[in-house]
Tab-separated table of C-alpha atoms in Angstrom:
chain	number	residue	atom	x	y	z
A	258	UNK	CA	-2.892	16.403	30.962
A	259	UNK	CA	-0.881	17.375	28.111
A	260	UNK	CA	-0.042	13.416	27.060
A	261	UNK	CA	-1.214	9.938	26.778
A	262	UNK	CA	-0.763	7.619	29.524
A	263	UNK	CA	1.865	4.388	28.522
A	264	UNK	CA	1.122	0.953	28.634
A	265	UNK	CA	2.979	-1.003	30.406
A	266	UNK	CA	0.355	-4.124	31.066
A	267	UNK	CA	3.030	-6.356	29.389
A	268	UNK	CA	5.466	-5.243	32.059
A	269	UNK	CA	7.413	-2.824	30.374
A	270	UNK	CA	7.314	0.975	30.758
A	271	UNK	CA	7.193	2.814	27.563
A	272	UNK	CA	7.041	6.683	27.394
A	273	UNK	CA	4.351	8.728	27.269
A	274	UNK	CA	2.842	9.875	24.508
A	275	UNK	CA	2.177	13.836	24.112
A	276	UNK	CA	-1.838	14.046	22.823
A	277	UNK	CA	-1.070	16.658	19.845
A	278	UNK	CA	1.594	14.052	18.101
A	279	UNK	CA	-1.085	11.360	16.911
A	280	UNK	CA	-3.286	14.301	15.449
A	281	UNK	CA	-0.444	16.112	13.720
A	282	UNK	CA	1.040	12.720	12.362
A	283	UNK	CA	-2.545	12.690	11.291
A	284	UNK	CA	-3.285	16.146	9.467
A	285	UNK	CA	0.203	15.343	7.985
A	286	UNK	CA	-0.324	12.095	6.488
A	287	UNK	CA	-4.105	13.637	5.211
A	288	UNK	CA	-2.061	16.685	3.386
A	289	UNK	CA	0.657	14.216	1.576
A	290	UNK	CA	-1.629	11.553	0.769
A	291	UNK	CA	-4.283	13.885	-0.765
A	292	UNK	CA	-1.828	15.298	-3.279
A	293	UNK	CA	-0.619	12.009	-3.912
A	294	UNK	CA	-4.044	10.100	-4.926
A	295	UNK	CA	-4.676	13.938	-6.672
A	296	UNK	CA	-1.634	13.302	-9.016
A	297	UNK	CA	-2.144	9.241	-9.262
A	298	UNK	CA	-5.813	10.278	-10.150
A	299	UNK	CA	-5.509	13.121	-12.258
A	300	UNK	CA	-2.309	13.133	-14.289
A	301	UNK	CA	-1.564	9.993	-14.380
A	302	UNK	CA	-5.197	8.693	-14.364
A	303	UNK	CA	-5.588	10.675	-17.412
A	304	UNK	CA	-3.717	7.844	-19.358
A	305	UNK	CA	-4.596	4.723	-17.689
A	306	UNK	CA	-8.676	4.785	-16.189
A	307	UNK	CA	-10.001	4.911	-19.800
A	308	UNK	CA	-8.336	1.097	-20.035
A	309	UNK	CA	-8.983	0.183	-16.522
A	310	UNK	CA	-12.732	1.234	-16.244
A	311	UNK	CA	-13.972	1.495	-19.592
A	312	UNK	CA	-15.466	5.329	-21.159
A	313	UNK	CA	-18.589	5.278	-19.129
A	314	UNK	CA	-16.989	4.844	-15.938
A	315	UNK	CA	-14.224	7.110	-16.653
A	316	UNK	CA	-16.762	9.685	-17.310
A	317	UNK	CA	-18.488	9.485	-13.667
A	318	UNK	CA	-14.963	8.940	-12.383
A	319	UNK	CA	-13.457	12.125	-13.936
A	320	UNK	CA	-16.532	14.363	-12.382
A	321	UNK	CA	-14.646	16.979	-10.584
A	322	UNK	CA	-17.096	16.272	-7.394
A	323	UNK	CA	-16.438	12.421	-7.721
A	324	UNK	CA	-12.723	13.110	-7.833
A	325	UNK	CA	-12.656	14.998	-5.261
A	326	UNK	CA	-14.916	13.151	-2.781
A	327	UNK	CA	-12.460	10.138	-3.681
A	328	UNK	CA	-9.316	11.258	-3.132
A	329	UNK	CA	-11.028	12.735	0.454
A	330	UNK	CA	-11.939	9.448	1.386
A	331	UNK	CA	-8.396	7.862	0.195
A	332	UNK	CA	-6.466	10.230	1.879
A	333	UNK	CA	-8.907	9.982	4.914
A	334	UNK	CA	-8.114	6.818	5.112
A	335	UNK	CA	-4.030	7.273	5.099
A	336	UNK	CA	-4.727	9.715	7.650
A	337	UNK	CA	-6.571	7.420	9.698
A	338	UNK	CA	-3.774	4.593	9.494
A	339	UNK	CA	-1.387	7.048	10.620
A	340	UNK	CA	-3.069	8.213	13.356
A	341	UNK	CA	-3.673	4.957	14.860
A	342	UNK	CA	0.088	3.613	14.342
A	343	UNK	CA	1.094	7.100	16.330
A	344	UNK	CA	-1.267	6.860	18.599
A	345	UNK	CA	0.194	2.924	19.193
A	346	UNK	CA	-3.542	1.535	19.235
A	347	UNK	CA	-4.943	0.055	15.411
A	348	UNK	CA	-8.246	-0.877	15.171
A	349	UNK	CA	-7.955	-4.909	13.688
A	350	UNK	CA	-11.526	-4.554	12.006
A	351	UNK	CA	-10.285	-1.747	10.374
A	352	UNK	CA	-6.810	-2.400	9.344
A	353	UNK	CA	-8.053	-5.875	8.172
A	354	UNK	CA	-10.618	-4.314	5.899
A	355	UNK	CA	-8.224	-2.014	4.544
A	356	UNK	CA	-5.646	-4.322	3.721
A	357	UNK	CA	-8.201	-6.606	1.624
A	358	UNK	CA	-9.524	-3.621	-0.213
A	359	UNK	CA	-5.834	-2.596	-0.819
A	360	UNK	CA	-4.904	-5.980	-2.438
A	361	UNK	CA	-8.431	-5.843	-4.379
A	362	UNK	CA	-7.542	-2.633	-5.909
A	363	UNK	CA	-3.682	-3.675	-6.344
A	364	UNK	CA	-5.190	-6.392	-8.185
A	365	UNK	CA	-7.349	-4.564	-10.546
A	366	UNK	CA	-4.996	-2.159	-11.253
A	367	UNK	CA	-2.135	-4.575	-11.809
A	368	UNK	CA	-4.778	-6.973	-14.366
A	369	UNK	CA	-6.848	-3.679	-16.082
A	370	UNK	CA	-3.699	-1.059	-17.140
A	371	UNK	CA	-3.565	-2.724	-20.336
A	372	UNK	CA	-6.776	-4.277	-21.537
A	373	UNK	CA	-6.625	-5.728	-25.309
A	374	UNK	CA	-2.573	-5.854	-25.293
A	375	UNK	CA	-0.976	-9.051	-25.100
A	376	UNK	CA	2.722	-9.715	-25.635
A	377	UNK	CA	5.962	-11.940	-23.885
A	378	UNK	CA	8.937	-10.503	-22.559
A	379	UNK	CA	11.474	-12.507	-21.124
A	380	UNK	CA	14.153	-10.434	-21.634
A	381	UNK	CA	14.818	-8.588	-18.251
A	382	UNK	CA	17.650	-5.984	-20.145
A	383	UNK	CA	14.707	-4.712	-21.332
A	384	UNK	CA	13.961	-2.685	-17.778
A	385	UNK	CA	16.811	-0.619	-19.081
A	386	UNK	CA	14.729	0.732	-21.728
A	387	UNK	CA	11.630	0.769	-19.952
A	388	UNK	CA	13.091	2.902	-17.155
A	389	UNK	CA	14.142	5.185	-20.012
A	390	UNK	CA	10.902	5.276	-22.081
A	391	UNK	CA	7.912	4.720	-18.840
A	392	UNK	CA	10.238	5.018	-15.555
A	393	UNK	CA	6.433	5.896	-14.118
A	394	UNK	CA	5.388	2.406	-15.153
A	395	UNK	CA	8.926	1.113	-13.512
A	396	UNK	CA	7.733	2.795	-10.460
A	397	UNK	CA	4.023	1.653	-10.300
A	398	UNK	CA	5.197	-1.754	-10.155
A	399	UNK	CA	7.242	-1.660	-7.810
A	400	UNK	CA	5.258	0.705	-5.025
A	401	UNK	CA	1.973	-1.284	-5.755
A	402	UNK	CA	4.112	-4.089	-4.233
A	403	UNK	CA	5.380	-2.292	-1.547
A	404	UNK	CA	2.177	-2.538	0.897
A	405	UNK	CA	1.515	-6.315	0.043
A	406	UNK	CA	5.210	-6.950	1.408
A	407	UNK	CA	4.586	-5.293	4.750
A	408	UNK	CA	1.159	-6.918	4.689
A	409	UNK	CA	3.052	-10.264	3.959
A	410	UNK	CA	5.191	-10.103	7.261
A	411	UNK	CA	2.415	-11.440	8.685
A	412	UNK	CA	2.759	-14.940	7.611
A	413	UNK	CA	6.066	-15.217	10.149
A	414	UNK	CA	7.897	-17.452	7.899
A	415	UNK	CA	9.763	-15.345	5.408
A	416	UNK	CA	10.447	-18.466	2.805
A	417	UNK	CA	6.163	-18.659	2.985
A	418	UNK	CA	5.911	-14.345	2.485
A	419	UNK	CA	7.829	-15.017	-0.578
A	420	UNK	CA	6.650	-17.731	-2.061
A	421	UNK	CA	3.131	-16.819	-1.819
A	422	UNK	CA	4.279	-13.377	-3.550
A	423	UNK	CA	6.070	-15.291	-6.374
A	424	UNK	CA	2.761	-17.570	-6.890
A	425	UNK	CA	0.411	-14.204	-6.721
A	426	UNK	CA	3.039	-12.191	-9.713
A	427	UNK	CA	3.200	-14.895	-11.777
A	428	UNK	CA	-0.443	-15.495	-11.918
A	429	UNK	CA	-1.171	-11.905	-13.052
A	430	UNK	CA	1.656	-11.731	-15.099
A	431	UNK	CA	0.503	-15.267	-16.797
A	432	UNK	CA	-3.567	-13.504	-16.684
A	433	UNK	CA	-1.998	-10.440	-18.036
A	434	UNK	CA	-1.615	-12.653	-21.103
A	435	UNK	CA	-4.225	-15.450	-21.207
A	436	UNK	CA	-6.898	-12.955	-21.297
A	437	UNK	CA	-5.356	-9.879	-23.165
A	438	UNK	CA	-4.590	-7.712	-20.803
A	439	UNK	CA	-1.043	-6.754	-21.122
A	440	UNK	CA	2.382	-8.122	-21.405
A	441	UNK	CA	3.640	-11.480	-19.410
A	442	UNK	CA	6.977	-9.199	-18.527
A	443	UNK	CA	9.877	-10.610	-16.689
A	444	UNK	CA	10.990	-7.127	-16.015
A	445	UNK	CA	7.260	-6.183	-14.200
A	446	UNK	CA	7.818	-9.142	-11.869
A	447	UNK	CA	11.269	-7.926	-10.976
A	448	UNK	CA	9.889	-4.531	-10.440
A	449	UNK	CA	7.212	-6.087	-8.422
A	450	UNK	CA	9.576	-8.658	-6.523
A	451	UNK	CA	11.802	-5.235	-5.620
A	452	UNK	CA	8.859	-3.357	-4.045
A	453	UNK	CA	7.612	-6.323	-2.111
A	454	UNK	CA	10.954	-6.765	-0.675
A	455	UNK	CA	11.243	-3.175	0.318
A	456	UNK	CA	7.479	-3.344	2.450
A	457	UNK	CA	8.857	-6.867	3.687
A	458	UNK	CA	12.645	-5.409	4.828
A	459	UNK	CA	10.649	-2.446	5.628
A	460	UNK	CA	8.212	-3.936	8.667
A	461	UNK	CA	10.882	-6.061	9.336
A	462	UNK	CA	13.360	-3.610	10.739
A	463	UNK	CA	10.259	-1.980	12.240
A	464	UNK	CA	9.215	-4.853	14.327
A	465	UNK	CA	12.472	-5.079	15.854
A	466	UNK	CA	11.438	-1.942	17.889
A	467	UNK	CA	7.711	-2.246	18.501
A	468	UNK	CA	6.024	-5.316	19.989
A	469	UNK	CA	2.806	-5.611	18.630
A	470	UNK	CA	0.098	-7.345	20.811
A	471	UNK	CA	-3.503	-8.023	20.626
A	472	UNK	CA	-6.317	-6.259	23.127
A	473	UNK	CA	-9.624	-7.518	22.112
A	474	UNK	CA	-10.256	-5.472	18.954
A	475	UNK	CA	-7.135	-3.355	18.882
A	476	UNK	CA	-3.356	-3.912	18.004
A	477	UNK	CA	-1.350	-2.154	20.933
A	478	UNK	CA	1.772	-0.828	19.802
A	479	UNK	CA	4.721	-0.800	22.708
A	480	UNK	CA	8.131	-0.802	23.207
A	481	UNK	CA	11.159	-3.412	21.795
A	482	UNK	CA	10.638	-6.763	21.928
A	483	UNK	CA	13.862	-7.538	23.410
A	484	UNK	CA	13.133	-5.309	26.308
């Protein structure tokens, strides 16, 4: 009573699964998460959602109530993802949705940091200094990135993940410039290059444990796919 019965419908037998371990993964995941959108939200928002939404939106934004009721919802959601990967059954409406809204956000944030600044860098020694002055910035660009890698191990073909991640940062980058907002920076497209090859390395090694298989509208989770 006290776990989850395994599948083994693709012939393998994979242990069971005790029912507390999804839920605590769960309340786990809500904790971290919420403390992490609270600081991306709050101290760092302070300096970067006046140039991303403009004063009028910052003001509804910055609401206590609206803060909180988003960073809920965020960390909700990181809960929710958790939960499902422990529990070895993701719903595919769900994680599909999630993953657009991710890159749509990624996006915005990436194109909207820095509206009415444009400049060139082609100097990448200049990440030195960067690190030194804005390591947070360093570190922005290269976590954003980290999701859209994992997301990219989809595509199979590695020499396809990467060059559709090449196209997509120098687009923004060249955007960033075109329509004044921000700096076409070689070192931001290393930084982003380095956290997409992280998520990508990341589900990469993971994969090599878990076969992933399709039931209707759920991804099963199961053993190694060289069992």
């Amino acid at each position: 009573m006290g776990k989850i019965v395994s599948d083994n419908s693709d012939g393998h037998d994979y242990k069971a699964l005790p029912r507390w371990k999804p839920w605590a993964a769960g309340v786990v995941a809500f904790v971290v998460a919420w403390w992490f959108f609270w600081f991306l939200l709050v101290p760092v928002g302070d300096r970067y959602l006046p140039l991303m939404l403009g004063y009028r939106l910052t003001m509804i934004v910055s609401n206590p109530f609206v803060m909180l009721a988003i960073i809920s919802v965020c960390a909700l959601t990181c809960a929710l993802v958790v939960f499902q990967c422990t529990n070895r059954r993701v719903n595919v409406a769900f994680i599909t949705a999630l993953s657009w809204l991710y890159v749509i956000a990624a996006v915005a944030a990436i194109m909207l940091k820095s509206r009415g600044v444009q400049g060139v860098n082609f100097n990448p020694g200049n990440i030195i200094a960067q690190l030194q002055v804005s390591p947070a910035v360093v570190l922005f660009n290269i976590l954003v990135f980290v999701p859209v890698g994992i997301m990219a191990y989809s595509l199979h073909r590695v020499g396809i993940a990467y060059a559709t991640a090449a196209a997509a940062i120098v687009a923004m980058e060249a955007g960033q410039y075109a329509f004044h907002l921000g700096v076409c920076d070689i070192d931001d497209m290393m930084a982003n290059a380095i956290g997409f090859t992280m998520g990508y390395l990341a589900m990469s090694l993971w994969r090599r444990k878990h076969r992933v298989t399709r039931e209707g509208a759920w991804y099963v989770i199961g053993g190694t796919p060289a069992d």
